[in-house]
């Protein structure tokens, strides 16, 4: 970027900003420019009232009265984005082991996980399923400064069909469970989309096929008809919301893509047809490929259903092979971990898996920054260290393009110009 121009811009913004505006200038040895796809030496970032006003180089003018943060030899990156989390989930209570807790226990779990997630460098998350509108509550608590946490794009309840992945299938018929998220026709799904939108959903999550952790369904089985998913997509898009579908099975993935969904979660059994559909519709794959390691190592100890472990063994390796093939075929990929199914806060462990299965470190980082912001429709706010976006910055002790594992231990985290974690 032209140096004079950035200095001039910083100066105008200073003039334009109200007096008392908080200005922070951050410098480091280098920065990953995820938009240009390269590293930049000696960057200098100016943040005024939480938004970036200048991206220049050390030596550029520094606004008077600015607070200075020099990160020394470290590398700066944009705040990371996890496109698939459940902040109110804790995998240590799997299967039936969570039933000893009262309903709002999980809200409290969410408070702790929000802090952990932010401190791990994830300044934005898409929460794709929680009960009781908990993710909206967390978002409100974070925005009002009651608790620490990332920016949240909430889905509220994950929608699904009777007996499907997002229904409570693990109880006998005499036990009554909540069915607020369950529908069984296009019209009923339209009504559900309207309802969750009314109460704060900013993205719609749908359970399109069976799953690993759900009891009594087969991972590959489709659970909504094409007409149902089409009604959801039409309704959501009309309201300006995007649609994320949980889908492992091939037929469900392909019907969801034909219906125009925006992101396919898991995508384990996607085939060549799925890749073609995803590319022609501009849809993203959001594949939680670290999960398999955690589930196979800890699932049994955590009380996971035996049938879930068996399903994981069927699908885990296949999902990683599909990840490699989808990326090679040119499908747009996101970074989503399913945090909650493995410990929230360990999200960054997935970067190394994505590199092991075919991405460059830069591509894996872009999946969690640039591309994630595109998939959220928030390129004005997050996903890059760029003028206009929030001052969401992480720093690591070395070069993440050589060793992507450095992201597992960020030494500095800033959200909206506020330091969350310092070296
Ligand atoms: N929530 C997902 C499900 O129950 C987790 C899948 C985990 N396994 C995996 N290989 N990604 O289906």
PDB file of C-alpha atoms in Angstrom, residues 88-283:
ATOM      1  CA  UNK A  88     -22.342 -24.589  25.070  1.00  0.00           C
ATOM      2  CA  UNK A  89     -21.002 -28.092  24.425  1.00  0.00           C
ATOM      3  CA  UNK A  90     -18.421 -30.034  26.414  1.00  0.00           C
ATOM      4  CA  UNK A  91     -17.316 -33.400  25.024  1.00  0.00           C
ATOM      5  CA  UNK A  92     -16.345 -34.640  28.489  1.00  0.00           C
ATOM      6  CA  UNK A  93     -20.077 -35.260  28.982  1.00  0.00           C
ATOM      7  CA  UNK A  94     -21.010 -37.465  26.044  1.00  0.00           C
ATOM      8  CA  UNK A  95     -23.819 -39.979  25.591  1.00  0.00           C
ATOM      9  CA  UNK A  96     -26.028 -39.997  28.695  1.00  0.00           C
ATOM     10  CA  UNK A  97     -23.451 -38.481  31.040  1.00  0.00           C
ATOM     11  CA  UNK A  98     -24.722 -34.909  30.609  1.00  0.00           C
ATOM     12  CA  UNK A  99     -28.147 -35.696  32.025  1.00  0.00           C
ATOM     13  CA  UNK A 100     -27.184 -35.026  35.636  1.00  0.00           C
ATOM     14  CA  UNK A 101     -27.068 -31.278  34.920  1.00  0.00           C
ATOM     15  CA  UNK A 102     -29.854 -28.731  34.897  1.00  0.00           C
ATOM     16  CA  UNK A 103     -30.676 -27.115  31.546  1.00  0.00           C
ATOM     17  CA  UNK A 104     -28.925 -23.815  32.210  1.00  0.00           C
ATOM     18  CA  UNK A 105     -25.707 -25.549  33.226  1.00  0.00           C
ATOM     19  CA  UNK A 106     -24.863 -25.489  29.524  1.00  0.00           C
ATOM     20  CA  UNK A 107     -25.208 -21.714  29.386  1.00  0.00           C
ATOM     21  CA  UNK A 108     -22.538 -21.514  32.092  1.00  0.00           C
ATOM     22  CA  UNK A 109     -20.347 -23.910  30.115  1.00  0.00           C
ATOM     23  CA  UNK A 110     -20.801 -21.513  27.193  1.00  0.00           C
ATOM     24  CA  UNK A 111     -19.525 -18.580  29.249  1.00  0.00           C
ATOM     25  CA  UNK A 112     -16.303 -20.441  30.071  1.00  0.00           C
ATOM     26  CA  UNK A 113     -15.881 -21.678  26.495  1.00  0.00           C
ATOM     27  CA  UNK A 114     -16.401 -18.221  25.025  1.00  0.00           C
ATOM     28  CA  UNK A 115     -13.415 -16.935  27.005  1.00  0.00           C
ATOM     29  CA  UNK A 116     -11.259 -19.935  26.101  1.00  0.00           C
ATOM     30  CA  UNK A 117     -12.107 -19.597  22.436  1.00  0.00           C
ATOM     31  CA  UNK A 118     -11.216 -15.916  22.346  1.00  0.00           C
ATOM     32  CA  UNK A 119      -7.941 -16.468  24.195  1.00  0.00           C
ATOM     33  CA  UNK A 120      -7.090 -19.157  21.644  1.00  0.00           C
ATOM     34  CA  UNK A 121      -7.134 -16.428  18.968  1.00  0.00           C
ATOM     35  CA  UNK A 122     -10.629 -17.016  17.591  1.00  0.00           C
ATOM     36  CA  UNK A 123     -12.159 -13.559  17.588  1.00  0.00           C
ATOM     37  CA  UNK A 124     -15.241 -14.642  15.587  1.00  0.00           C
ATOM     38  CA  UNK A 125     -17.245 -17.873  15.647  1.00  0.00           C
ATOM     39  CA  UNK A 126     -20.362 -19.152  13.967  1.00  0.00           C
ATOM     40  CA  UNK A 127     -22.316 -21.062  16.596  1.00  0.00           C
ATOM     41  CA  UNK A 128     -24.290 -23.652  14.664  1.00  0.00           C
ATOM     42  CA  UNK A 129     -26.646 -25.063  17.225  1.00  0.00           C
ATOM     43  CA  UNK A 130     -27.462 -24.549  20.892  1.00  0.00           C
ATOM     44  CA  UNK A 131     -30.595 -24.900  22.993  1.00  0.00           C
ATOM     45  CA  UNK A 132     -32.566 -22.142  24.720  1.00  0.00           C
ATOM     46  CA  UNK A 133     -31.191 -19.360  22.461  1.00  0.00           C
ATOM     47  CA  UNK A 134     -28.028 -19.628  24.568  1.00  0.00           C
ATOM     48  CA  UNK A 135     -25.804 -18.388  21.755  1.00  0.00           C
ATOM     49  CA  UNK A 136     -27.860 -15.204  21.495  1.00  0.00           C
ATOM     50  CA  UNK A 137     -27.516 -14.743  25.267  1.00  0.00           C
ATOM     51  CA  UNK A 138     -23.736 -15.232  25.046  1.00  0.00           C
ATOM     52  CA  UNK A 139     -23.527 -12.765  22.179  1.00  0.00           C
ATOM     53  CA  UNK A 140     -25.507 -10.171  24.110  1.00  0.00           C
ATOM     54  CA  UNK A 141     -23.410 -10.705  27.248  1.00  0.00           C
ATOM     55  CA  UNK A 142     -20.179 -10.349  25.278  1.00  0.00           C
ATOM     56  CA  UNK A 143     -21.337  -7.256  23.389  1.00  0.00           C
ATOM     57  CA  UNK A 144     -22.420  -5.548  26.597  1.00  0.00           C
ATOM     58  CA  UNK A 145     -19.086  -6.367  28.247  1.00  0.00           C
ATOM     59  CA  UNK A 146     -20.360  -8.733  30.945  1.00  0.00           C
ATOM     60  CA  UNK A 147     -18.188 -11.610  29.790  1.00  0.00           C
ATOM     61  CA  UNK A 148     -15.216 -12.158  27.464  1.00  0.00           C
ATOM     62  CA  UNK A 149     -15.738 -13.947  24.194  1.00  0.00           C
ATOM     63  CA  UNK A 150     -15.552 -13.827  20.421  1.00  0.00           C
ATOM     64  CA  UNK A 151     -17.952 -12.126  18.039  1.00  0.00           C
ATOM     65  CA  UNK A 152     -20.754 -14.666  17.607  1.00  0.00           C
ATOM     66  CA  UNK A 153     -22.909 -15.392  14.576  1.00  0.00           C
ATOM     67  CA  UNK A 154     -25.688 -17.429  16.202  1.00  0.00           C
ATOM     68  CA  UNK A 155     -27.869 -20.067  14.557  1.00  0.00           C
ATOM     69  CA  UNK A 156     -29.840 -20.667  17.787  1.00  0.00           C
ATOM     70  CA  UNK A 157     -31.476 -24.100  17.394  1.00  0.00           C
ATOM     71  CA  UNK A 158     -30.312 -26.497  14.706  1.00  0.00           C
ATOM     72  CA  UNK A 159     -33.445 -27.482  12.768  1.00  0.00           C
ATOM     73  CA  UNK A 160     -34.241 -31.075  11.882  1.00  0.00           C
ATOM     74  CA  UNK A 161     -36.827 -33.771  11.333  1.00  0.00           C
ATOM     75  CA  UNK A 162     -38.442 -36.161  13.797  1.00  0.00           C
ATOM     76  CA  UNK A 163     -35.988 -38.953  14.554  1.00  0.00           C
ATOM     77  CA  UNK A 164     -33.164 -37.125  12.800  1.00  0.00           C
ATOM     78  CA  UNK A 165     -29.680 -36.048  13.892  1.00  0.00           C
ATOM     79  CA  UNK A 166     -30.943 -32.948  15.725  1.00  0.00           C
ATOM     80  CA  UNK A 167     -33.884 -34.616  17.468  1.00  0.00           C
ATOM     81  CA  UNK A 168     -33.436 -36.151  20.933  1.00  0.00           C
ATOM     82  CA  UNK A 169     -33.489 -39.776  19.800  1.00  0.00           C
ATOM     83  CA  UNK A 170     -31.795 -41.279  22.829  1.00  0.00           C
ATOM     84  CA  UNK A 171     -34.887 -41.531  25.068  1.00  0.00           C
ATOM     85  CA  UNK A 172     -37.800 -43.967  25.329  1.00  0.00           C
ATOM     86  CA  UNK A 173     -41.257 -42.742  24.192  1.00  0.00           C
ATOM     87  CA  UNK A 174     -42.426 -42.121  27.775  1.00  0.00           C
ATOM     88  CA  UNK A 175     -39.822 -39.386  28.248  1.00  0.00           C
ATOM     89  CA  UNK A 176     -40.946 -36.046  26.871  1.00  0.00           C
ATOM     90  CA  UNK A 177     -38.213 -33.979  25.197  1.00  0.00           C
ATOM     91  CA  UNK A 178     -38.259 -30.557  23.584  1.00  0.00           C
ATOM     92  CA  UNK A 179     -39.284 -30.478  19.926  1.00  0.00           C
ATOM     93  CA  UNK A 180     -39.052 -26.717  19.366  1.00  0.00           C
ATOM     94  CA  UNK A 181     -36.505 -27.298  16.588  1.00  0.00           C
ATOM     95  CA  UNK A 182     -38.344 -30.136  14.831  1.00  0.00           C
ATOM     96  CA  UNK A 183     -40.415 -29.893  11.645  1.00  0.00           C
ATOM     97  CA  UNK A 184     -41.761 -32.328   9.055  1.00  0.00           C
ATOM     98  CA  UNK A 185     -42.929 -30.467   5.973  1.00  0.00           C
ATOM     99  CA  UNK A 186     -41.809 -27.512   3.853  1.00  0.00           C
ATOM    100  CA  UNK A 187     -44.382 -25.268   5.536  1.00  0.00           C
ATOM    101  CA  UNK A 188     -43.362 -26.310   9.024  1.00  0.00           C
ATOM    102  CA  UNK A 189     -39.725 -25.623   8.164  1.00  0.00           C
ATOM    103  CA  UNK A 190     -40.621 -22.186   6.800  1.00  0.00           C
ATOM    104  CA  UNK A 191     -42.325 -21.413  10.097  1.00  0.00           C
ATOM    105  CA  UNK A 192     -39.280 -22.600  12.063  1.00  0.00           C
ATOM    106  CA  UNK A 193     -36.934 -20.424  10.017  1.00  0.00           C
ATOM    107  CA  UNK A 194     -39.160 -17.430  10.748  1.00  0.00           C
ATOM    108  CA  UNK A 195     -39.268 -18.281  14.428  1.00  0.00           C
ATOM    109  CA  UNK A 196     -35.536 -18.672  15.026  1.00  0.00           C
ATOM    110  CA  UNK A 197     -34.922 -15.551  12.962  1.00  0.00           C
ATOM    111  CA  UNK A 198     -37.385 -13.712  15.187  1.00  0.00           C
ATOM    112  CA  UNK A 199     -35.378 -14.698  18.268  1.00  0.00           C
ATOM    113  CA  UNK A 200     -31.919 -13.884  16.980  1.00  0.00           C
ATOM    114  CA  UNK A 201     -30.677 -16.457  14.451  1.00  0.00           C
ATOM    115  CA  UNK A 202     -28.249 -14.848  11.987  1.00  0.00           C
ATOM    116  CA  UNK A 203     -27.645 -18.077  10.091  1.00  0.00           C
ATOM    117  CA  UNK A 204     -29.896 -21.115   9.692  1.00  0.00           C
ATOM    118  CA  UNK A 205     -28.504 -24.535  10.637  1.00  0.00           C
ATOM    119  CA  UNK A 206     -30.215 -27.660   9.359  1.00  0.00           C
ATOM    120  CA  UNK A 207     -29.521 -31.327  10.090  1.00  0.00           C
ATOM    121  CA  UNK A 208     -29.883 -32.779   6.611  1.00  0.00           C
ATOM    122  CA  UNK A 209     -28.506 -36.303   7.130  1.00  0.00           C
ATOM    123  CA  UNK A 210     -27.684 -38.671   9.958  1.00  0.00           C
ATOM    124  CA  UNK A 211     -24.740 -38.078  12.231  1.00  0.00           C
ATOM    125  CA  UNK A 212     -22.053 -39.688  14.312  1.00  0.00           C
ATOM    126  CA  UNK A 213     -23.141 -38.583  17.762  1.00  0.00           C
ATOM    127  CA  UNK A 214     -26.869 -39.058  17.311  1.00  0.00           C
ATOM    128  CA  UNK A 215     -28.385 -42.334  18.429  1.00  0.00           C
ATOM    129  CA  UNK A 216     -30.300 -44.616  16.116  1.00  0.00           C
ATOM    130  CA  UNK A 217     -29.639 -43.006  12.757  1.00  0.00           C
ATOM    131  CA  UNK A 218     -27.288 -43.919   9.973  1.00  0.00           C
ATOM    132  CA  UNK A 219     -24.605 -41.347   9.093  1.00  0.00           C
ATOM    133  CA  UNK A 220     -25.330 -41.519   5.389  1.00  0.00           C
ATOM    134  CA  UNK A 221     -29.142 -41.347   5.517  1.00  0.00           C
ATOM    135  CA  UNK A 222     -30.909 -38.277   4.151  1.00  0.00           C
ATOM    136  CA  UNK A 223     -33.390 -36.838   6.706  1.00  0.00           C
ATOM    137  CA  UNK A 224     -35.057 -33.934   4.884  1.00  0.00           C
ATOM    138  CA  UNK A 225     -36.594 -34.077   1.449  1.00  0.00           C
ATOM    139  CA  UNK A 226     -35.444 -31.791  -1.352  1.00  0.00           C
ATOM    140  CA  UNK A 227     -38.735 -29.862  -0.988  1.00  0.00           C
ATOM    141  CA  UNK A 228     -38.054 -29.280   2.705  1.00  0.00           C
ATOM    142  CA  UNK A 229     -34.489 -28.029   2.298  1.00  0.00           C
ATOM    143  CA  UNK A 230     -35.565 -25.887  -0.673  1.00  0.00           C
ATOM    144  CA  UNK A 231     -38.267 -24.229   1.467  1.00  0.00           C
ATOM    145  CA  UNK A 232     -35.681 -23.506   4.173  1.00  0.00           C
ATOM    146  CA  UNK A 233     -33.177 -22.040   1.730  1.00  0.00           C
ATOM    147  CA  UNK A 234     -35.807 -19.860   0.018  1.00  0.00           C
ATOM    148  CA  UNK A 235     -37.150 -18.596   3.309  1.00  0.00           C
ATOM    149  CA  UNK A 236     -33.718 -17.958   4.835  1.00  0.00           C
ATOM    150  CA  UNK A 237     -32.396 -16.187   1.752  1.00  0.00           C
ATOM    151  CA  UNK A 238     -35.528 -14.062   1.577  1.00  0.00           C
ATOM    152  CA  UNK A 239     -34.775 -12.961   5.154  1.00  0.00           C
ATOM    153  CA  UNK A 240     -31.128 -12.296   4.271  1.00  0.00           C
ATOM    154  CA  UNK A 241     -29.774 -15.305   6.181  1.00  0.00           C
ATOM    155  CA  UNK A 242     -27.423 -17.989   4.966  1.00  0.00           C
ATOM    156  CA  UNK A 243     -27.938 -21.706   5.424  1.00  0.00           C
ATOM    157  CA  UNK A 244     -25.474 -24.199   6.913  1.00  0.00           C
ATOM    158  CA  UNK A 245     -26.348 -27.879   6.569  1.00  0.00           C
ATOM    159  CA  UNK A 246     -25.012 -30.721   8.640  1.00  0.00           C
ATOM    160  CA  UNK A 247     -24.596 -33.428   5.981  1.00  0.00           C
ATOM    161  CA  UNK A 248     -22.372 -36.487   5.913  1.00  0.00           C
ATOM    162  CA  UNK A 249     -24.358 -38.535   3.371  1.00  0.00           C
ATOM    163  CA  UNK A 250     -23.954 -38.160  -0.382  1.00  0.00           C
ATOM    164  CA  UNK A 251     -27.616 -37.868  -1.383  1.00  0.00           C
ATOM    165  CA  UNK A 252     -28.348 -35.327   1.353  1.00  0.00           C
ATOM    166  CA  UNK A 253     -25.288 -33.254   0.466  1.00  0.00           C
ATOM    167  CA  UNK A 254     -26.261 -33.170  -3.190  1.00  0.00           C
ATOM    168  CA  UNK A 255     -29.922 -32.313  -2.614  1.00  0.00           C
ATOM    169  CA  UNK A 256     -28.863 -29.547  -0.205  1.00  0.00           C
ATOM    170  CA  UNK A 257     -26.460 -28.142  -2.805  1.00  0.00           C
ATOM    171  CA  UNK A 258     -29.167 -28.281  -5.509  1.00  0.00           C
ATOM    172  CA  UNK A 259     -31.464 -26.386  -3.145  1.00  0.00           C
ATOM    173  CA  UNK A 260     -28.843 -23.639  -2.852  1.00  0.00           C
ATOM    174  CA  UNK A 261     -27.413 -24.015   0.683  1.00  0.00           C
ATOM    175  CA  UNK A 262     -24.405 -21.869   1.454  1.00  0.00           C
ATOM    176  CA  UNK A 263     -22.169 -24.148   3.520  1.00  0.00           C
ATOM    177  CA  UNK A 264     -22.017 -27.920   3.858  1.00  0.00           C
ATOM    178  CA  UNK A 265     -20.807 -29.031   7.291  1.00  0.00           C
ATOM    179  CA  UNK A 266     -18.830 -32.299   7.656  1.00  0.00           C
ATOM    180  CA  UNK A 267     -19.353 -33.290   3.958  1.00  0.00           C
ATOM    181  CA  UNK A 268     -17.791 -36.673   4.731  1.00  0.00           C
ATOM    182  CA  UNK A 269     -19.263 -38.715   1.874  1.00  0.00           C
ATOM    183  CA  UNK A 270     -19.322 -35.969  -0.755  1.00  0.00           C
ATOM    184  CA  UNK A 271     -18.604 -37.283  -4.269  1.00  0.00           C
ATOM    185  CA  UNK A 272     -17.537 -35.859  -7.634  1.00  0.00           C
ATOM    186  CA  UNK A 273     -21.113 -34.723  -8.253  1.00  0.00           C
ATOM    187  CA  UNK A 274     -21.057 -32.852  -4.930  1.00  0.00           C
ATOM    188  CA  UNK A 275     -17.836 -31.085  -5.922  1.00  0.00           C
ATOM    189  CA  UNK A 276     -19.397 -30.015  -9.235  1.00  0.00           C
ATOM    190  CA  UNK A 277     -22.554 -28.791  -7.529  1.00  0.00           C
ATOM    191  CA  UNK A 278     -20.610 -26.918  -4.841  1.00  0.00           C
ATOM    192  CA  UNK A 279     -18.519 -25.173  -7.473  1.00  0.00           C
ATOM    193  CA  UNK A 280     -21.414 -24.264  -9.745  1.00  0.00           C
ATOM    194  CA  UNK A 281     -23.506 -22.943  -6.821  1.00  0.00           C
ATOM    195  CA  UNK A 282     -20.575 -21.214  -5.105  1.00  0.00           C
ATOM    196  CA  UNK A 283     -21.118 -23.187  -1.900  1.00  0.00           C
TER     197      UNK A 283
END
